[in-house]
């Protein structure tokens, strides 16, 4: 046995991760893939990596030094289960199995439970950053036991992205915590992308700018408070010209956005946890709406006129940037609320400022902005929402007037802004002293005797709506 780490599954993600591991001092990397042709291709193309390649799973396991550590990078679901079984049969207590695929965290919790009695550590690990991240340095979110992190931590720290001198990896929490946080990362990513897309639409439809000019605006934004990888690549996409037609690339792409499921998982779990993540949910729904050509065509057929686009002046782009920033703060606040709720429900001790820090490099939502989130939670880990942290409270207050102008201009001009609109409504819902939820409680009590609480005294009450409409005190709860 010569290899301190192994990788199973050598499609694009696994190959790149294995190469990344091999490029770091001190690592000898064992590799194995179900179909040997893939392994052969990797070792032939990358002799410099010094891979220890095996044709059989037995040889692969034998090539690992103890405690054996193997990272699985195969198709999520059945493929992952098949490989886990093969390793569990051959590993010994103290060995470590890492699932680096995009597993559903509920599966990770189940797998950990199943494997724990064997004494083998199972570490569900979120890996973000796509192919390039896997090769050059991803953001890594391992769950699993504290003990396993002692062995695994230094290896993962050696391959992770580095942001401001710190590796983008931390032990997130036990069992499924890593995959849970990776899921929320993807949900936030959906929201951020949707908000940027809405900003583009506003600058184009209302602001009258062409894609290339909007690319320049975004490049400018990327030097300020909106600086982020997503703004940077958006500018590049907008600057792209289609070789065949000479048109802006964005105009030749079919406007139906796809998704792979992690955004949907975020919203499903937020619903289960009772956490309002409207900004993220609207982003997921916006992709779904775009992908319903029959409904879009049907409505376009019956709509005879569209509203006139509002006239705006040269300050509009600045307004949009402020609206984008405020909406983004809301989306991230909602994402972190979901992390807090998940941690509470599943018993994870998640360090929020560390999560913000490991997202600063390697992953799709990487941005300076995450330093502000880290600072906020570092200063006070118990804030009820990021929106109360002084930095964000000030930022949103400063952009608030612009945010409202942009949302109303969009509504009057007929530009869909599900992300901006949902974010502003969420903010207003938190900011107003009274909500019409009181009336909803009245309706619920009327038709279902669901009871209500009063603002002026303790207790739970019900009004005899179908009787004499007097109020009685009840034992029930108003929720
Ligand atoms: P794929 O998801 O395309 O999976 C292909 C790999 O899985 C091959 O190595 C294949 O082996 C193996 N495999 C499938 N079924 C089995 C099985 N029953 N037994 C053994 N091996 C099996 O590979 P990717 O590299 O695209 O992704 C790997 C993982 O990383 C996935 O979980 C994916 O969701 C995740 N991912 C993460 C990204 C990120 O940004 N974090 C981006 C892309 C993917 P064979 O060659 O024999 O067919």
Coordinates of C-alpha atoms and ligand atoms in Angstrom, one line a residue:
X1 CA 0.0 0.0 0.0
X2 CA 1.4 3.3 -1.1
X3 CA -1.5 5.7 -1.6
X4 CA -2.7 8.0 1.2
X5 CA -5.9 8.8 -0.7
X6 CA -8.0 7.2 -3.4
X7 CA -10.6 8.4 -5.9
X8 CA -13.4 6.1 -7.2
X9 CA -15.2 7.4 -10.3
X10 CA -13.1 8.9 -13.0
X11 CA -15.6 10.9 -15.1
X12 CA -14.9 14.6 -15.4
X13 CA -15.3 15.5 -11.7
X14 CA -13.4 12.5 -10.3
X15 CA -10.5 12.8 -12.8
X16 CA -10.1 16.5 -12.1
X17 CA -10.2 16.0 -8.3
X18 CA -7.7 13.1 -8.5
X19 CA -5.3 15.4 -10.6
X20 CA -5.8 18.2 -8.1
X21 CA -4.9 15.8 -5.2
X22 CA -1.9 14.4 -7.1
X23 CA -0.5 17.9 -7.7
X24 CA -0.2 18.6 -3.9
X25 CA 3.0 17.7 -2.1
X26 CA 2.8 14.6 0.0
X27 CA -0.2 12.9 -1.7
X28 CA 0.0 9.6 -3.6
X29 CA -3.4 9.1 -5.3
X30 CA -5.0 5.7 -6.0
X31 CA -7.6 5.7 -8.8
X32 CA -10.3 3.3 -9.7
X33 CA -13.3 3.3 -12.1
X34 CA -15.9 0.6 -12.8
X35 CA -15.0 0.7 -16.5
X36 CA -11.2 0.4 -16.8
X37 CA -10.9 2.3 -20.1
X38 CA -11.6 5.5 -18.2
X39 CA -8.8 4.8 -15.8
X40 CA -6.4 4.0 -18.6
X41 CA -7.2 7.2 -20.4
X42 CA -6.5 9.2 -17.2
X43 CA -3.2 7.6 -16.4
X44 CA -2.0 7.8 -20.0
X45 CA -2.9 11.5 -20.4
X46 CA -1.5 12.4 -17.0
X47 CA 1.7 10.4 -16.2
X48 CA 3.0 13.4 -14.2
X49 CA 0.3 12.7 -11.6
X50 CA 2.0 9.4 -10.6
X51 CA -1.4 7.7 -10.0
X52 CA -1.6 4.2 -8.5
X53 CA -4.2 2.7 -10.8
X54 CA -6.2 -0.5 -10.2
X55 CA -8.3 -2.6 -12.5
X56 CA -10.2 -4.2 -9.6
X57 CA -11.7 -2.8 -6.4
X58 CA -9.7 -5.3 -4.4
X59 CA -6.5 -4.0 -5.8
X60 CA -7.6 -0.4 -5.2
X61 CA -8.4 -1.0 -1.6
X62 CA -5.0 -2.9 -1.2
X63 CA -3.2 0.2 -2.6
X64 CA -4.4 2.5 0.2
X65 CA -2.4 3.1 3.4
X66 CA -4.3 2.9 6.7
X67 CA -6.5 4.5 7.8
X68 CA -7.8 4.1 4.2
X69 CA -9.4 7.1 2.7
X70 CA -11.4 7.0 -0.5
X71 CA -13.4 9.8 -2.2
X72 CA -16.3 8.6 -4.3
X73 CA -17.1 10.8 -7.3
X74 CA -19.8 8.8 -9.2
X75 CA -23.3 9.3 -10.3
X76 CA -25.4 10.4 -7.3
X77 CA -28.0 7.8 -6.2
X78 CA -27.7 4.2 -7.2
X79 CA -24.1 4.5 -8.5
X80 CA -23.0 6.0 -5.2
X81 CA -24.8 3.2 -3.2
X82 CA -23.1 0.5 -5.4
X83 CA -19.6 1.9 -4.7
X84 CA -20.3 2.4 -1.0
X85 CA -21.3 -1.3 -0.7
X86 CA -18.1 -2.4 -2.4
X87 CA -16.0 -0.3 -0.1
X88 CA -17.8 -1.1 3.1
X89 CA -17.3 -4.8 2.4
X90 CA -13.5 -4.3 2.1
X91 CA -12.7 -1.4 4.5
X92 CA -12.0 -1.7 8.3
X93 CA -13.0 0.3 11.3
X94 CA -11.4 3.7 11.3
X95 CA -11.2 3.9 7.4
X96 CA -13.0 6.8 5.7
X97 CA -15.4 6.8 2.8
X98 CA -16.1 10.2 1.4
X99 CA -19.1 10.8 -0.9
X100 CA -18.1 13.9 -2.9
X101 CA -21.1 13.7 -5.3
X102 CA -24.2 15.8 -5.3
X103 CA -26.1 13.6 -2.9
X104 CA -29.4 14.5 -1.3
X105 CA -28.5 15.2 2.4
X106 CA -31.4 12.9 3.6
X107 CA -29.7 10.0 1.7
X108 CA -26.4 11.0 3.4
X109 CA -28.0 10.9 6.8
X110 CA -29.4 7.4 6.1
X111 CA -26.1 6.1 4.6
X112 CA -24.1 7.4 7.7
X113 CA -26.6 5.6 10.0
X114 CA -26.3 2.4 8.0
X115 CA -22.5 2.5 7.9
X116 CA -21.8 3.7 11.5
X117 CA -22.1 0.3 13.1
X118 CA -19.2 -1.0 11.0
X119 CA -16.8 1.5 12.6
X120 CA -16.1 3.0 9.1
X121 CA -16.5 6.7 8.8
X122 CA -18.9 8.0 6.1
X123 CA -18.4 11.6 5.2
X124 CA -20.9 13.2 2.9
X125 CA -19.1 16.1 1.4
X126 CA -20.4 19.0 -0.8
X127 CA -18.0 20.0 -3.5
X128 CA -18.7 23.1 -5.3
X129 CA -17.1 24.7 -8.3
X130 CA -17.8 22.4 -11.2
X131 CA -15.0 20.8 -13.3
X132 CA -12.7 23.7 -13.0
X133 CA -13.1 24.0 -9.3
X134 CA -12.4 20.2 -8.9
X135 CA -9.1 20.7 -10.8
X136 CA -7.9 24.0 -9.5
X137 CA -9.5 24.2 -6.1
X138 CA -13.1 23.8 -5.1
X139 CA -15.1 25.0 -2.1
X140 CA -15.5 21.9 0.1
X141 CA -18.2 21.2 2.6
X142 CA -17.5 18.0 4.5
X143 CA -20.0 16.5 7.0
X144 CA -19.3 13.3 9.0
X145 CA -17.6 12.8 12.3
X146 CA -15.1 15.2 14.0
X147 CA -12.7 12.3 14.2
X148 CA -12.7 11.6 10.5
X149 CA -11.9 15.3 9.9
X150 CA -8.6 14.9 11.7
X151 CA -7.4 12.6 8.9
X152 CA -9.4 14.1 6.1
X153 CA -9.1 17.8 6.9
X154 CA -5.4 18.3 6.0
X155 CA -6.0 16.4 2.7
X156 CA -9.0 18.5 1.8
X157 CA -7.3 21.7 2.9
X158 CA -4.5 20.9 0.5
X159 CA -6.8 20.9 -2.6
X160 CA -9.4 23.5 -1.7
X161 CA -9.5 26.9 -3.2
X162 CA -7.8 29.6 -1.1
X163 CA -9.5 32.9 -0.2
X164 CA -7.4 35.5 1.5
X165 CA -4.9 32.9 2.7
X166 CA -7.5 30.5 4.1
X167 CA -8.5 27.2 2.5
X168 CA -12.2 27.1 1.5
X169 CA -13.0 24.0 3.6
X170 CA -14.3 23.5 7.1
X171 CA -15.9 20.7 9.0
X172 CA -19.5 21.8 8.5
X173 CA -21.2 19.5 11.0
X174 CA -22.0 15.8 11.5
X175 CA -23.7 13.3 9.0
X176 CA -25.6 15.2 6.3
X177 CA -24.5 18.8 7.3
X178 CA -22.1 19.1 4.4
X179 CA -24.5 18.1 1.7
X180 CA -27.2 20.2 3.3
X181 CA -25.0 23.3 3.2
X182 CA -24.0 22.5 -0.4
X183 CA -27.7 22.3 -1.3
X184 CA -28.4 25.8 0.3
X185 CA -25.3 27.1 -1.6
X186 CA -27.0 26.0 -4.8
X187 CA -30.3 27.6 -3.8
X188 CA -28.6 30.9 -3.2
X189 CA -26.8 30.5 -6.5
X190 CA -30.2 30.2 -8.3
X191 CA -31.4 33.4 -6.6
X192 CA -28.3 35.4 -7.4
X193 CA -28.4 34.3 -11.0
X194 CA -32.1 35.2 -11.4
X195 CA -31.5 38.6 -9.8
X196 CA -28.7 39.4 -12.2
X197 CA -30.8 38.3 -15.1
X198 CA -33.6 40.6 -14.0
X199 CA -31.1 43.5 -13.7
X200 CA -30.0 42.7 -17.3
X201 CA -33.7 42.7 -18.5
X202 CA -34.4 46.0 -16.8
X203 CA -31.3 47.7 -18.3
X204 CA -32.2 46.3 -21.7
X205 CA -36.0 46.7 -21.8
X206 CA -36.4 49.9 -19.7
X207 CA -32.9 51.3 -20.0
X208 CA -32.7 50.7 -23.7
X209 CA -29.1 49.4 -23.6
X210 CA -27.7 46.7 -25.9
X211 CA -26.1 43.5 -24.5
X212 CA -22.6 44.8 -25.1
X213 CA -23.3 48.0 -23.3
X214 CA -24.8 46.1 -20.4
X215 CA -21.7 44.0 -20.3
X216 CA -19.7 47.2 -19.8
X217 CA -22.1 48.2 -17.0
X218 CA -21.6 44.8 -15.3
X219 CA -17.9 45.1 -15.7
X220 CA -18.1 48.4 -13.9
X221 CA -20.3 46.9 -11.2
X222 CA -17.7 44.2 -10.7
X223 CA -15.3 46.8 -9.4
X224 CA -17.7 47.8 -6.5
X225 CA -20.0 46.3 -3.9
X226 CA -21.5 43.9 -6.5
X227 CA -18.1 42.3 -7.2
X228 CA -18.6 38.6 -7.7
X229 CA -17.8 35.7 -10.0
X230 CA -21.4 35.6 -11.3
X231 CA -21.3 39.3 -12.3
X232 CA -18.0 38.8 -14.0
X233 CA -19.1 35.8 -16.1
X234 CA -22.5 37.5 -16.9
X235 CA -20.5 40.4 -18.5
X236 CA -18.6 37.8 -20.6
X237 CA -21.8 36.0 -21.7
X238 CA -23.4 39.4 -22.7
X239 CA -20.3 40.4 -24.6
X240 CA -20.3 37.2 -26.6
X241 CA -21.4 37.5 -30.3
X242 CA -22.8 34.5 -32.2
X243 CA -20.4 33.6 -35.0
X244 CA -23.1 32.3 -37.3
X245 CA -25.6 35.2 -37.2
X246 CA -23.5 38.1 -35.8
X247 CA -26.2 38.6 -33.2
X248 CA -25.6 39.0 -29.5
X249 CA -25.2 35.4 -28.1
X250 CA -27.9 36.0 -25.5
X251 CA -30.4 36.7 -28.4
X252 CA -29.8 33.3 -30.1
X253 CA -30.2 31.2 -27.0
X254 CA -33.7 29.7 -26.4
X255 CA -35.1 31.5 -23.3
X256 CA -36.0 28.3 -21.3
X257 CA -33.8 27.8 -18.3
X258 CA -33.0 24.3 -17.1
X259 CA -32.2 23.0 -13.6
X260 CA -30.7 19.9 -12.1
X261 CA -32.6 19.7 -8.9
X262 CA -30.6 21.2 -6.0
X263 CA -32.5 24.5 -6.2
X264 CA -35.7 22.5 -6.0
X265 CA -34.4 20.5 -3.0
X266 CA -33.6 23.8 -1.2
X267 CA -37.1 25.0 -1.6
X268 CA -38.7 21.7 -0.7
X269 CA -36.6 21.5 2.5
X270 CA -37.3 25.2 3.3
X271 CA -41.0 24.4 3.1
X272 CA -40.5 21.5 5.5
X273 CA -38.5 23.6 7.8
X274 CA -41.0 26.5 7.6
X275 CA -38.4 29.0 6.5
X276 CA -39.4 31.7 4.1
X277 CA -37.0 31.6 1.2
X278 CA -39.1 33.5 -1.3
X279 CA -36.1 34.9 -3.2
X280 CA -34.7 31.4 -3.8
X281 CA -38.2 29.9 -4.5
X282 CA -39.0 32.6 -7.1
X283 CA -35.7 31.9 -8.8
X284 CA -36.6 28.2 -9.1
X285 CA -40.1 29.1 -10.3
X286 CA -38.8 31.6 -12.8
X287 CA -36.9 28.8 -14.5
X288 CA -40.1 26.7 -14.4
X289 CA -42.2 29.5 -15.9
X290 CA -39.6 30.0 -18.7
X291 CA -39.8 26.3 -19.5
X292 CA -43.6 26.3 -20.1
X293 CA -43.8 27.4 -23.8
X294 CA -47.5 26.3 -24.1
X295 CA -48.7 28.6 -21.3
X296 CA -46.4 31.5 -22.5
X297 CA -47.7 31.2 -26.0
X298 CA -51.3 31.0 -24.9
X299 CA -51.1 34.2 -22.9
X300 CA -49.2 36.0 -25.5
X301 CA -52.0 35.2 -27.9
X302 CA -54.7 36.8 -25.8
X303 CA -52.7 39.8 -24.7
X304 CA -53.5 42.5 -27.2
X305 CA -51.3 45.3 -25.8
X306 CA -48.4 45.6 -23.4
X307 CA -47.7 48.6 -21.2
X308 CA -45.5 51.4 -22.4
X309 CA -42.1 51.2 -21.0
X310 CA -41.5 54.0 -18.4
X311 CA -39.1 56.8 -19.3
X312 CA -36.0 56.7 -17.2
X313 CA -32.9 58.9 -17.0
X314 CA -29.2 58.2 -16.7
X315 CA -29.5 57.4 -13.0
X316 CA -31.5 54.2 -13.8
X317 CA -28.5 51.9 -14.0
X318 CA -27.4 53.0 -10.6
X319 CA -30.8 52.4 -9.2
X320 CA -30.8 48.9 -10.6
X321 CA -27.4 48.2 -9.1
X322 CA -28.8 49.2 -5.7
X323 CA -32.0 47.2 -6.1
X324 CA -29.9 44.2 -7.1
X325 CA -27.7 44.6 -4.1
X326 CA -30.6 44.9 -1.7
X327 CA -32.4 41.9 -3.2
X328 CA -29.2 39.9 -3.0
X329 CA -28.8 40.7 0.7
X330 CA -32.3 39.3 1.2
X331 CA -31.6 36.1 -0.8
X332 CA -28.5 35.4 1.2
X333 CA -30.2 36.2 4.5
X334 CA -32.9 33.7 3.5
X335 CA -30.3 31.1 2.7
X336 CA -28.6 31.5 6.0
X337 CA -31.9 31.3 7.8
X338 CA -32.4 27.9 6.1
X339 CA -29.0 26.8 7.3
X340 CA -29.9 27.9 10.9
X341 CA -33.2 26.1 10.8
X342 CA -31.6 22.9 9.3
X343 CA -28.9 23.0 11.9
X344 CA -31.5 23.2 14.6
X345 CA -33.7 20.4 13.2
X346 CA -30.9 18.0 12.4
X347 CA -28.7 18.8 15.4
X348 CA -25.7 20.3 13.6
X349 CA -23.4 22.8 15.2
X350 CA -22.8 24.9 12.1
X351 CA -20.5 27.9 12.3
X352 CA -22.2 30.5 10.0
X353 CA -19.2 32.8 9.6
X354 CA -17.0 29.8 8.6
X355 CA -19.6 28.8 5.9
X356 CA -19.6 32.4 4.5
X357 CA -15.8 32.2 4.5
X358 CA -15.5 28.9 2.6
X359 CA -17.8 30.2 -0.1
X360 CA -15.4 33.1 -0.8
X361 CA -13.4 30.9 -3.2
X362 CA -13.8 28.0 -5.6
X363 CA -17.6 28.0 -5.8
X364 CA -20.0 29.8 -8.1
X365 CA -21.3 32.4 -5.6
X366 CA -17.7 33.4 -4.6
X367 CA -17.5 37.1 -3.9
X368 CA -16.1 39.7 -1.5
X369 CA -19.6 40.2 -0.3
X370 CA -19.3 37.0 1.7
X371 CA -16.7 38.7 4.0
X372 CA -19.5 41.0 5.1
X373 CA -21.7 38.0 6.0
X374 CA -18.8 36.4 7.9
X375 CA -18.1 39.6 9.8
X376 CA -21.8 39.9 10.7
X377 CA -22.0 36.4 12.1
X378 CA -18.6 36.7 13.7
X379 CA -19.6 39.9 15.5
X380 CA -22.9 38.3 16.7
X381 CA -23.7 34.7 15.8
X382 CA -27.2 35.1 17.3
X383 CA -28.6 37.8 15.1
X384 CA -32.2 36.9 14.0
X385 CA -31.5 37.8 10.4
X386 CA -28.6 39.2 8.4
X387 CA -30.8 42.2 7.7
X388 CA -30.4 43.4 11.3
X389 CA -26.5 43.4 11.1
X390 CA -25.4 47.0 11.0
X391 CA -23.6 46.7 7.7
X392 CA -26.5 45.2 5.9
X393 CA -29.1 47.3 7.6
X394 CA -27.2 50.4 6.4
X395 CA -26.7 49.0 2.9
X396 CA -30.4 48.2 2.4
X397 CA -31.5 51.5 3.9
X398 CA -29.2 53.3 1.5
X399 CA -30.5 51.5 -1.5
X400 CA -34.1 51.3 -0.4
X401 CA -35.5 54.3 -2.4
X402 CA -33.8 53.0 -5.5
X403 CA -35.1 49.5 -4.9
X404 CA -38.7 50.8 -4.7
X405 CA -38.3 52.9 -7.8
X406 CA -36.9 49.9 -9.8
X407 CA -39.7 47.6 -8.6
X408 CA -42.4 50.1 -9.4
X409 CA -40.8 51.0 -12.8
X410 CA -40.7 47.3 -13.7
X411 CA -44.3 46.8 -12.7
X412 CA -45.5 49.8 -14.7
X413 CA -43.4 48.8 -17.7
X414 CA -44.5 45.1 -17.6
X415 CA -41.0 43.7 -17.0
X416 CA -41.2 40.5 -14.9
X417 CA -39.1 40.8 -11.7
X418 CA -40.1 37.8 -9.5
X419 CA -36.8 38.0 -7.7
X420 CA -36.6 41.8 -7.0
X421 CA -40.3 41.9 -6.2
X422 CA -40.3 38.9 -3.8
X423 CA -37.2 40.2 -2.0
X424 CA -38.8 43.7 -1.5
X425 CA -42.0 42.2 -0.2
X426 CA -40.1 40.0 2.2
X427 CA -38.2 43.0 3.5
X428 CA -41.4 45.0 3.9
X429 CA -43.1 42.1 5.6
X430 CA -40.3 42.2 8.2
X431 CA -40.2 45.9 8.4
X432 CA -43.9 46.8 9.0
X433 CA -45.2 46.8 12.5
X434 CA -48.5 45.0 11.7
X435 CA -49.2 42.3 9.1
X436 CA -52.6 41.3 7.6
X437 CA -51.8 37.9 9.1
X438 CA -54.2 39.0 11.8
X439 CA -57.0 38.9 9.3
X440 CA -55.9 35.5 8.1
X441 CA -56.1 34.3 11.7
X442 CA -59.7 35.6 11.8
X443 CA -60.6 33.8 8.6
X444 CA -59.1 30.6 9.9
X445 CA -61.0 30.9 13.1
X446 CA -64.2 31.6 11.2
X447 CA -64.2 28.5 9.0
X448 CA -62.1 26.1 10.9
X449 CA -62.2 27.2 14.6
X450 CA -58.4 27.3 14.4
X451 CA -58.3 29.9 17.3
X452 CA -56.2 33.0 17.7
X453 CA -54.1 34.9 20.2
X454 CA -54.8 38.5 21.3
X455 CA -52.4 41.4 21.3
X456 CA -53.6 42.5 24.8
X457 CA -53.7 39.4 26.9
X458 CA -52.3 35.9 27.2
X459 CA -54.3 32.8 26.2
X460 CA -55.9 31.2 23.1
X461 CA -59.3 32.3 21.9
X462 CA -62.1 31.4 19.6
X463 CA -65.1 33.5 18.5
X464 CA -68.4 31.6 18.2
X465 CA -68.9 32.8 14.6
X466 CA -71.9 30.6 13.8
X467 CA -73.5 31.3 17.2
X468 CA -73.8 34.6 19.1
X469 CA -70.3 35.7 18.1
X470 CA -69.0 36.0 21.6
X471 CA -65.4 35.1 22.4
X472 CA -64.4 32.1 24.4
X473 CA -61.0 31.1 25.8
X474 CA -59.8 27.7 24.6
X475 CA -57.1 25.2 25.4
X476 CA -56.0 25.0 21.7
X477 CA -53.2 26.7 20.0
X478 CA -53.6 29.3 17.3
X479 CA -51.1 27.7 15.0
Ligands
LIG1 P1 -21.3 11.3 -13.6 O1 -22.3 11.9 -12.7 O2 -21.6 11.5 -15.1 O3 -21.1 9.8 -13.3 C1 -20.2 9.0 -14.1 C2 -19.3 8.2 -13.2 O4 -20.1 7.4 -12.3 C3 -18.5 7.2 -14.0 O5 -17.2 7.2 -13.3 C4 -19.2 5.9 -13.9 O6 -18.5 4.8 -14.1 C5 -19.7 6.0 -12.4 N1 -20.8 5.1 -12.1 C6 -22.1 5.3 -12.4 N2 -22.8 4.2 -12.0 C7 -22.0 3.4 -11.3 C8 -22.1 2.2 -10.6 N3 -23.3 1.6 -10.5 N4 -21.0 1.6 -10.1 C9 -19.8 2.2 -10.2 N5 -19.6 3.4 -10.9 C10 -20.7 4.0 -11.4 O7 -19.9 11.9 -13.3 P2 -19.4 13.4 -13.0 O8 -17.9 13.4 -12.9 O9 -20.1 14.4 -13.9 O10 -20.0 13.7 -11.5 C11 -19.6 12.9 -10.4 C12 -20.4 13.4 -9.2 O11 -20.1 14.8 -9.0 C13 -21.9 13.3 -9.3 O12 -22.5 13.0 -8.1 C14 -22.3 14.7 -9.7 O13 -23.6 15.1 -9.3 C15 -21.3 15.5 -9.0 N6 -21.0 16.8 -9.7 C16 -20.7 17.9 -9.0 C17 -20.5 19.0 -9.7 C18 -20.1 20.2 -8.9 O14 -20.0 21.3 -9.3 N7 -20.0 19.9 -7.6 C19 -20.5 19.2 -11.1 C20 -20.8 18.0 -11.7 C21 -21.0 16.9 -11.1 P3 -18.3 4.1 -15.6 O15 -17.2 4.9 -16.2 O16 -18.0 2.7 -15.3 O17 -19.6 4.3 -16.3

